[in-house]
C-alpha cells in the first residue's frame, strides 16, 4: 500500500473538497439562473406579442382596414422583432401580411442560436432555437371578433442580441470565478496543510531521534494550534523524563558496580591470603567474610526490589486491622536499632483507628521511612511517628531532626534510582529506590505522600489516606 505524507493528504483533501464544492455550486447556480432567465425571456416575448396584438387592434378600421402608415409600422415591427405577422378576416381572407423577410433570416438566426447555446454551461432548455411556431390571437374591434391575428416566429426570436451578450458574459463570469476561486483555494489549502503538517513532521523527527537513542532531542515547535502545541510539550516531557531515567540508571549501575566490587575484592584478598598461608583461619577472619557476604546479600535484595518496581502493578491483599496498634508494633521493632546510635524514637498515636488495607504494604512503607531516617540521623537524634485523623483523612507522619534534604534534591527524591550527593557520600548502600517503592505502595492503597525538609533541621514525611479505607 502506497503511503503519502500528511501534508500531501491534507492538500489533496482540501483540493477535492474545493473542486467538488465549486462544481456543485456552479451547476446549481447555472441551472437556477438558466431557468429564471428562460422564464424572463418567455415573459418578455409574451409581453411583446401582446403589445403587437394591441397595436394591430388599435390600427384596424372595420371599413377601411389598415392605413398605409399602419401597415408600414407593422412591417417594421415584424422585421425588428423577427416575426411573421398575418391578419385575416372572419372569412379567412388575408388583409395584411408582413411578408417573408423574417423567413429569410431563419438560417442566420439558427446559426446564431446554435453558437449561443453551445457556449452556455447549462443551456436554456425551455427554449428551442430551431422550431417554428405560430400563435393565433383574436382580432377584436368594438367588443366583437372581426378576424384573426397570426404571429409566427422561431424559437430564436426569444433571444435578442442583449440576451445573448448577457448569457456569454454570465458564462465567462462563471469560468473566471471558478479558476480564481480554485487558485485561491489551492493557496489556502497549501498554507493550512503546511501549518499542520510541518510541526508534526518536526515532532515525528524528534520522536524518531529518541527512538534511535538521542534522548537529548527536543521539539522546538511554536504553533497557534492547541493540540499541536500540547503534543510537542508531551514529546519534550517524555524525552526529558527518559533522559533523566537513563542518567539515573547509569548512575545506579556505576554505584552498584562500585559497591559490589568492594566486598568481592575484600573476599578475594582474604581468600588468597588464606590459600598462600599468610593468614591462619580464625573466627575474626570468618567474621569479615560473613560481613562482606551480608553486604552482597543486601545488594541482591536491592536488585530484587528493582525487578519488583518494574512490574506493571502492585497486587493488594487487603484486610481489616487496627492501624494504631500496628504502627506501635512497627515502632517497637525499630527501637533497638535507634538505641544503638543513642537516638530516640517516640510516637503520638490516636487509638483504635480501624482500616481496611494491605498490612504488608503498610509495614514496608514505615520500614523504608524509618530506615531512611535512621541512616541520616546524627548521634542523639530524634524521630517521631504520629497518627491522627481529620474529617475525611487519616494522616501518618514520620518526623526527624536529621541532616535534612537540600532544596535542589527535594523535587526528585521519589524518582527511581535518585540519590542525593549527601546520600552518596555516606556509606549507606542505598539504591535510590526506597522512597520510590514507598510512594508506589502509598498510591496503590489510595493515598498520597509528601515531604518537607530543610538542611540541618530535619525532614517530615506525611502519608495521607482517604477516610474511606476505615472499616
Coordinates of C-alpha atoms in Angstrom, one line a residue:
X1 CA 0.0 0.0 0.0
X2 CA 1.4 3.3 -1.1
X3 CA 1.7 5.8 1.7
X4 CA 1.7 9.6 1.3
X5 CA 2.7 12.3 3.6
X6 CA 0.3 14.1 5.9
X7 CA 0.9 17.4 4.0
X8 CA 0.0 15.9 0.6
X9 CA -3.0 14.1 2.1
X10 CA -4.3 17.3 3.6
X11 CA -3.7 19.3 0.4
X12 CA -5.4 16.7 -1.7
X13 CA -8.3 16.5 0.6
X14 CA -8.7 20.3 0.6
X15 CA -8.4 20.3 -3.2
X16 CA -11.0 17.6 -3.8
X17 CA -13.4 19.3 -1.3
X18 CA -12.8 22.7 -3.1
X19 CA -13.3 21.4 -6.6
X20 CA -16.4 19.4 -5.6
X21 CA -17.9 22.4 -3.9
X22 CA -17.2 24.6 -6.9
X23 CA -18.7 22.1 -9.4
X24 CA -21.8 21.6 -7.3
X25 CA -22.2 25.4 -6.7
X26 CA -21.7 26.1 -10.4
X27 CA -24.2 23.5 -11.6
X28 CA -26.9 24.6 -9.1
X29 CA -26.3 28.3 -9.8
X30 CA -26.3 27.9 -13.6
X31 CA -29.4 25.8 -13.6
X32 CA -31.2 28.2 -11.3
X33 CA -30.1 31.3 -13.4
X34 CA -30.9 29.5 -16.7
X35 CA -34.5 28.6 -15.5
X36 CA -35.1 32.1 -14.2
X37 CA -33.6 33.7 -17.4
X38 CA -35.8 31.4 -19.6
X39 CA -38.8 32.4 -17.7
X40 CA -37.8 36.1 -18.0
X41 CA -37.4 35.7 -21.8
X42 CA -40.7 34.0 -22.2
X43 CA -42.4 36.7 -20.2
X44 CA -40.7 39.3 -22.3
X45 CA -41.8 37.5 -25.5
X46 CA -45.4 37.3 -24.4
X47 CA -45.4 41.0 -23.4
X48 CA -44.0 41.8 -26.9
X49 CA -46.7 39.7 -28.7
X50 CA -49.4 41.2 -26.6
X51 CA -48.2 44.8 -27.4
X52 CA -48.2 43.9 -31.1
X53 CA -51.7 42.4 -30.9
X54 CA -52.9 45.6 -29.2
X55 CA -51.3 47.8 -31.8
X56 CA -52.9 45.8 -34.6
X57 CA -56.3 46.1 -32.9
X58 CA -55.9 49.8 -32.4
X59 CA -54.8 50.3 -36.0
X60 CA -57.6 48.3 -37.6
X61 CA -60.6 50.0 -39.1
X62 CA -63.7 47.9 -39.9
X63 CA -64.4 49.9 -43.0
X64 CA -61.0 50.7 -44.4
X65 CA -58.8 48.0 -42.9
X66 CA -55.3 49.2 -42.2
X67 CA -53.9 52.5 -43.3
X68 CA -50.6 52.6 -45.3
X69 CA -48.8 54.1 -42.3
X70 CA -50.1 51.3 -40.0
X71 CA -49.0 48.7 -42.4
X72 CA -45.6 50.2 -42.7
X73 CA -45.4 50.3 -38.9
X74 CA -46.4 46.7 -38.6
X75 CA -43.8 45.6 -41.2
X76 CA -41.1 47.5 -39.4
X77 CA -42.2 45.9 -36.1
X78 CA -42.2 42.4 -37.6
X79 CA -38.7 42.9 -39.1
X80 CA -37.3 44.5 -35.9
X81 CA -38.7 41.7 -33.7
X82 CA -38.0 39.0 -36.3
X83 CA -41.7 38.0 -36.5
X84 CA -44.1 37.0 -39.2
X85 CA -47.4 38.9 -38.9
X86 CA -50.6 38.0 -40.8
X87 CA -54.1 39.3 -40.3
X88 CA -57.2 37.5 -41.7
X89 CA -60.9 38.4 -41.6
X90 CA -63.6 36.1 -40.4
X91 CA -63.9 34.7 -43.9
X92 CA -60.2 33.7 -43.9
X93 CA -59.1 36.3 -46.4
X94 CA -55.6 37.8 -45.8
X95 CA -56.0 41.5 -45.1
X96 CA -52.3 42.1 -44.1
X97 CA -49.0 40.2 -44.2
X98 CA -45.6 41.3 -43.1
X99 CA -44.1 39.3 -45.9
X100 CA -41.4 36.6 -45.8
X101 CA -38.4 38.9 -44.9
X102 CA -38.3 37.3 -41.5
X103 CA -38.3 33.8 -43.1
X104 CA -35.2 34.8 -45.0
X105 CA -33.4 35.3 -41.6
X106 CA -34.2 31.8 -40.5
X107 CA -30.8 30.2 -41.3
X108 CA -28.9 33.1 -39.9
X109 CA -30.8 33.1 -36.6
X110 CA -30.5 29.3 -36.3
X111 CA -26.7 29.6 -36.7
X112 CA -26.5 32.4 -34.1
X113 CA -28.6 30.4 -31.6
X114 CA -26.6 27.2 -32.2
X115 CA -23.4 29.1 -31.2
X116 CA -25.2 30.7 -28.3
X117 CA -26.5 27.5 -26.9
X118 CA -23.2 25.7 -27.2
X119 CA -21.5 28.3 -25.2
X120 CA -23.8 28.0 -22.3
X121 CA -22.8 25.9 -19.3
X122 CA -26.3 24.6 -18.7
X123 CA -28.3 25.9 -21.7
X124 CA -31.8 27.4 -21.7
X125 CA -33.6 24.1 -22.0
X126 CA -37.0 25.7 -22.1
X127 CA -36.3 27.5 -25.4
X128 CA -36.0 25.6 -28.7
X129 CA -34.0 27.7 -31.2
X130 CA -34.9 25.6 -34.3
X131 CA -38.6 25.1 -34.1
X132 CA -41.0 27.4 -35.9
X133 CA -44.2 28.3 -34.0
X134 CA -47.3 30.3 -34.7
X135 CA -49.7 31.9 -32.3
X136 CA -53.2 32.8 -33.2
X137 CA -55.0 35.7 -31.5
X138 CA -58.5 37.1 -32.0
X139 CA -58.8 40.5 -33.7
X140 CA -61.3 42.3 -31.5
X141 CA -62.8 45.6 -32.5
X142 CA -65.7 47.3 -30.7
X143 CA -66.2 44.3 -28.5
X144 CA -66.6 41.9 -31.4
X145 CA -64.3 39.5 -33.1
X146 CA -63.6 40.7 -36.6
X147 CA -60.7 38.5 -37.6
X148 CA -57.6 36.5 -36.6
X149 CA -54.0 37.7 -35.9
X150 CA -51.3 35.1 -36.7
X151 CA -47.9 35.7 -35.4
X152 CA -45.1 33.3 -36.4
X153 CA -41.6 33.0 -35.0
X154 CA -38.7 30.7 -34.5
X155 CA -37.5 29.9 -31.0
X156 CA -34.5 32.1 -31.7
X157 CA -36.7 35.2 -31.6
X158 CA -36.7 34.8 -27.9
X159 CA -33.1 35.9 -28.0
X160 CA -32.1 39.4 -28.6
X161 CA -28.5 40.5 -29.1
X162 CA -28.6 41.8 -25.5
X163 CA -29.8 38.5 -24.1
X164 CA -27.0 36.6 -26.0
X165 CA -24.5 39.1 -24.7
X166 CA -25.8 38.6 -21.1
X167 CA -25.6 34.8 -21.4
X168 CA -22.0 34.9 -22.8
X169 CA -20.9 37.3 -20.0
X170 CA -22.6 35.2 -17.4
X171 CA -20.7 32.1 -18.7
X172 CA -17.4 33.9 -18.8
X173 CA -18.0 35.1 -15.2
X174 CA -18.6 31.5 -14.0
X175 CA -15.4 30.3 -15.7
X176 CA -13.3 33.2 -14.4
X177 CA -14.8 32.8 -10.9
X178 CA -14.1 29.1 -11.0
X179 CA -10.4 29.4 -11.7
X180 CA -9.9 32.4 -9.4
X181 CA -11.6 30.5 -6.5
X182 CA -9.6 27.4 -7.4
X183 CA -6.3 29.2 -7.3
X184 CA -7.2 31.0 -4.0
X185 CA -8.4 27.7 -2.5
X186 CA -5.2 25.9 -3.5
X187 CA -3.1 28.6 -1.9
X188 CA -5.1 28.5 1.3
X189 CA -5.1 24.7 1.4
X190 CA -1.3 24.7 0.9
X191 CA -0.8 27.1 3.8
X192 CA -3.2 25.3 6.1
X193 CA -1.6 21.9 5.3
X194 CA 1.9 23.2 5.9
X195 CA 0.8 24.8 9.2
X196 CA -0.5 21.4 10.4
X197 CA 2.0 19.0 8.7
X198 CA 5.2 21.0 9.2
X199 CA 5.2 21.0 13.0
X200 CA 4.0 17.3 13.0
X201 CA 6.9 16.4 10.8
X202 CA 9.3 18.1 13.2
X203 CA 7.7 16.3 16.2
X204 CA 7.9 13.0 14.3
X205 CA 11.6 13.6 13.6
X206 CA 12.2 14.3 17.3
X207 CA 10.4 11.0 18.2
X208 CA 12.5 9.2 15.6
X209 CA 15.7 10.6 17.1
X210 CA 14.6 9.5 20.6
X211 CA 13.9 6.0 19.2
X212 CA 17.4 5.9 17.8
X213 CA 18.8 6.8 21.3
X214 CA 19.2 10.5 21.1
X215 CA 17.3 11.4 24.3
X216 CA 18.6 15.0 24.2
X217 CA 16.4 15.7 21.1
X218 CA 13.7 18.4 21.7
X219 CA 10.9 19.7 19.6
X220 CA 11.1 23.5 19.4
X221 CA 7.7 24.0 17.9
X222 CA 5.8 27.3 18.0
X223 CA 2.2 26.8 16.9
X224 CA -1.1 28.5 17.4
X225 CA -2.8 25.1 17.2
X226 CA -3.5 24.0 20.7
X227 CA -3.4 20.2 20.0
X228 CA 0.0 20.5 18.2
X229 CA 1.5 22.6 21.0
X230 CA 0.3 20.1 23.6
X231 CA 1.7 17.2 21.6
X232 CA 5.1 19.0 21.3
X233 CA 5.1 19.6 25.0
X234 CA 4.3 16.0 25.7
X235 CA 7.1 14.7 23.5
X236 CA 9.6 17.1 25.1
X237 CA 8.4 16.0 28.6
X238 CA 8.7 12.3 27.6
X239 CA 12.2 13.0 26.2
X240 CA 13.3 14.8 29.4
X241 CA 11.8 12.0 31.6
X242 CA 13.5 9.3 29.6
X243 CA 16.8 11.2 29.7
X244 CA 16.6 11.7 33.4
X245 CA 15.8 8.0 33.9
X246 CA 18.6 7.0 31.7
X247 CA 21.1 9.1 33.6
X248 CA 19.8 7.7 36.9
X249 CA 20.1 4.2 35.6
X250 CA 23.7 4.8 34.6
X251 CA 24.4 6.4 37.9
X252 CA 22.9 3.4 39.7
X253 CA 24.9 0.9 37.5
X254 CA 28.1 2.8 38.4
X255 CA 27.2 2.8 42.1
X256 CA 26.2 -0.9 42.2
X257 CA 29.4 -1.9 40.3
X258 CA 31.5 0.0 42.8
X259 CA 29.6 -1.4 45.8
X260 CA 29.7 -5.0 44.6
X261 CA 33.3 -4.7 43.7
X262 CA 34.3 -3.7 47.2
X263 CA 33.1 -6.8 49.1
X264 CA 34.3 -9.1 46.2
X265 CA 37.7 -7.5 46.3
X266 CA 37.9 -8.0 50.1
X267 CA 36.8 -11.6 49.9
X268 CA 39.2 -12.3 47.1
X269 CA 42.1 -10.8 49.0
X270 CA 41.3 -12.6 52.2
X271 CA 40.9 -16.0 50.5
X272 CA 44.2 -15.5 48.6
X273 CA 45.9 -14.7 52.0
X274 CA 44.5 -17.9 53.5
X275 CA 45.5 -20.0 50.4
X276 CA 49.0 -18.6 50.5
X277 CA 49.3 -19.3 54.2
X278 CA 49.8 -15.7 55.1
X279 CA 46.7 -15.8 57.4
X280 CA 45.5 -18.6 59.6
X281 CA 41.8 -19.4 59.7
X282 CA 40.2 -17.7 62.7
X283 CA 36.9 -16.6 64.0
X284 CA 37.8 -13.0 63.2
X285 CA 38.7 -13.8 59.6
X286 CA 35.4 -15.7 59.1
X287 CA 33.5 -12.8 60.7
X288 CA 34.9 -10.5 58.0
X289 CA 33.8 -13.0 55.4
X290 CA 30.3 -13.0 56.9
X291 CA 30.0 -9.2 56.9
X292 CA 31.1 -9.0 53.3
X293 CA 28.7 -11.7 52.2
X294 CA 25.9 -9.9 54.1
X295 CA 26.7 -6.8 52.1
X296 CA 26.4 -8.8 48.9
X297 CA 23.1 -10.2 50.1
X298 CA 21.7 -6.7 50.7
X299 CA 22.8 -5.7 47.2
X300 CA 21.0 -8.7 45.8
X301 CA 17.8 -7.7 47.7
X302 CA 18.1 -4.2 46.2
X303 CA 18.3 -5.7 42.7
X304 CA 15.2 -7.8 43.5
X305 CA 13.4 -4.6 44.6
X306 CA 14.3 -3.0 41.2
X307 CA 12.7 -6.0 39.5
X308 CA 9.5 -5.7 41.5
X309 CA 9.3 -2.0 40.8
X310 CA 9.5 -2.7 37.0
X311 CA 6.3 -4.8 37.2
X312 CA 3.1 -3.5 35.8
X313 CA 1.3 -3.2 39.1
X314 CA 1.1 -4.0 42.8
X315 CA -1.2 -6.8 44.0
X316 CA -3.1 -5.8 47.1
X317 CA -4.0 -8.2 49.8
X318 CA -6.4 -6.1 51.9
X319 CA -7.6 -7.0 55.4
X320 CA -9.3 -5.3 58.3
X321 CA -6.9 -4.4 61.2
X322 CA -6.2 -1.8 63.9
X323 CA -3.9 0.7 62.3
X324 CA -3.0 2.3 65.7
X325 CA -1.7 -1.0 67.2
X326 CA 0.1 -2.0 64.0
X327 CA 2.1 1.2 63.9
X328 CA 3.0 0.9 67.6
X329 CA 4.3 -2.7 66.9
X330 CA 6.4 -1.5 64.0
X331 CA 7.9 1.3 66.0
X332 CA 8.8 -1.2 68.8
X333 CA 10.8 -3.3 66.4
X334 CA 12.9 -0.2 65.5
X335 CA 13.6 1.0 69.0
X336 CA 16.8 -1.2 69.4
X337 CA 18.1 0.0 66.1
X338 CA 17.8 3.6 67.1
X339 CA 19.2 2.9 70.6
X340 CA 22.5 1.7 69.0
X341 CA 23.1 5.3 67.8
X342 CA 21.8 6.8 71.0
X343 CA 18.8 8.1 69.1
X344 CA 15.2 8.3 70.4
X345 CA 12.1 7.2 68.6
X346 CA 8.7 8.3 70.0
X347 CA 5.1 8.0 69.0
X348 CA 1.9 10.2 69.1
X349 CA -0.9 7.9 68.0
X350 CA -4.7 8.3 68.1
X351 CA -6.0 5.0 69.4
X352 CA -8.3 2.4 67.7
X353 CA -8.2 3.6 64.1
X354 CA -9.6 0.6 62.2
X355 CA -8.7 0.4 58.5
X356 CA -9.2 -2.0 55.5
X357 CA -5.9 -2.0 53.5
X358 CA -2.8 -4.1 52.8
X359 CA -1.0 -4.6 56.1
X360 CA 2.2 -5.8 54.4
X361 CA 2.3 -2.7 52.3
X362 CA 1.9 -0.6 55.5
X363 CA 4.9 -2.4 57.1
X364 CA 7.1 -1.8 54.1
X365 CA 6.2 1.9 53.9
X366 CA 7.1 2.6 57.5
X367 CA 10.1 0.3 57.3
X368 CA 11.5 2.3 54.4
X369 CA 10.8 5.7 56.1
X370 CA 12.2 4.7 59.4
X371 CA 15.3 3.1 57.9
X372 CA 15.8 6.2 55.8
X373 CA 15.5 8.4 58.9
X374 CA 18.0 6.2 60.9
X375 CA 20.6 6.4 58.1
X376 CA 20.7 10.2 58.2
X377 CA 20.3 10.8 61.9
X378 CA 23.2 12.3 63.8
X379 CA 24.1 10.9 67.3
X380 CA 21.4 11.7 69.9
X381 CA 18.9 12.3 67.1
X382 CA 15.1 12.1 67.4
X383 CA 12.3 10.5 65.3
X384 CA 8.7 11.0 66.0
X385 CA 5.9 8.8 64.4
X386 CA 2.4 10.3 64.5
X387 CA -1.0 9.0 63.6
X388 CA -4.2 11.2 63.7
X389 CA -7.4 11.5 61.7
X390 CA -9.3 14.5 60.4
X391 CA -12.8 14.8 58.9
X392 CA -12.0 13.0 55.7
X393 CA -8.4 11.8 56.1
X394 CA -6.0 9.6 58.1
X395 CA -2.5 11.0 58.3
X396 CA 0.7 9.2 59.3
X397 CA 3.8 11.4 59.8
X398 CA 7.5 10.4 60.3
X399 CA 9.5 13.4 61.6
X400 CA 13.2 13.5 62.3
X401 CA 15.8 16.1 63.2
X402 CA 18.4 14.6 60.8
X403 CA 20.7 16.2 58.2
X404 CA 17.7 17.1 56.0
X405 CA 17.4 17.2 52.2
X406 CA 18.6 20.1 50.1
X407 CA 16.1 22.2 48.1
X408 CA 17.6 21.1 44.8
X409 CA 17.2 17.4 45.6
X410 CA 13.7 17.7 47.2
X411 CA 11.7 17.5 43.9
X412 CA 13.5 14.3 42.8
X413 CA 13.7 12.1 45.9
X414 CA 10.7 10.0 44.8
X415 CA 12.3 9.4 41.4
X416 CA 13.6 5.8 41.0
X417 CA 17.4 5.4 41.3
X418 CA 17.8 9.0 42.6
X419 CA 20.4 9.5 45.3
X420 CA 21.4 12.9 46.6
X421 CA 25.1 13.9 46.9
X422 CA 24.8 13.6 50.7
X423 CA 23.5 10.0 50.5
X424 CA 26.2 9.1 48.0
X425 CA 28.8 10.4 50.3
X426 CA 27.6 8.2 53.2
X427 CA 28.3 4.5 53.2
X428 CA 24.6 3.6 53.4
X429 CA 24.4 1.2 50.5
X430 CA 21.2 2.8 49.3
X431 CA 19.9 2.3 45.8
X432 CA 17.7 5.3 45.4
X433 CA 14.6 3.0 45.3
X434 CA 13.3 3.0 48.9
X435 CA 11.3 6.2 48.6
X436 CA 10.2 5.3 45.1
X437 CA 8.8 2.0 46.3
X438 CA 7.2 3.7 49.3
X439 CA 5.4 6.2 47.0
X440 CA 4.2 3.3 44.8
X441 CA 2.8 1.4 47.8
X442 CA 1.1 4.5 49.2
X443 CA -0.6 5.3 45.9
X444 CA -1.6 1.7 45.3
X445 CA -3.6 1.9 48.6
X446 CA -5.2 5.1 47.5
X447 CA -3.0 7.6 49.5
X448 CA -0.6 10.4 48.8
X449 CA 2.9 11.1 50.2
X450 CA 4.5 14.5 50.7
X451 CA 7.8 15.7 52.2
X452 CA 9.1 18.8 53.8
X453 CA 12.7 19.3 54.7
X454 CA 15.4 21.8 55.4
X455 CA 19.2 21.2 55.5
X456 CA 20.4 20.9 59.1
X457 CA 16.9 21.0 60.6
X458 CA 15.3 17.7 59.6
X459 CA 12.6 16.1 57.4
X460 CA 8.9 15.3 57.7
X461 CA 7.2 12.7 55.6
X462 CA 3.4 12.8 55.5
X463 CA 1.2 9.9 54.3
X464 CA -2.4 10.8 53.8
X465 CA -5.1 8.2 53.3
X466 CA -8.8 8.9 52.5
X467 CA -11.2 8.1 55.4
X468 CA -12.9 5.6 53.1
X469 CA -10.3 3.0 54.0
X470 CA -11.6 3.0 57.5
X471 CA -13.8 -0.1 58.3

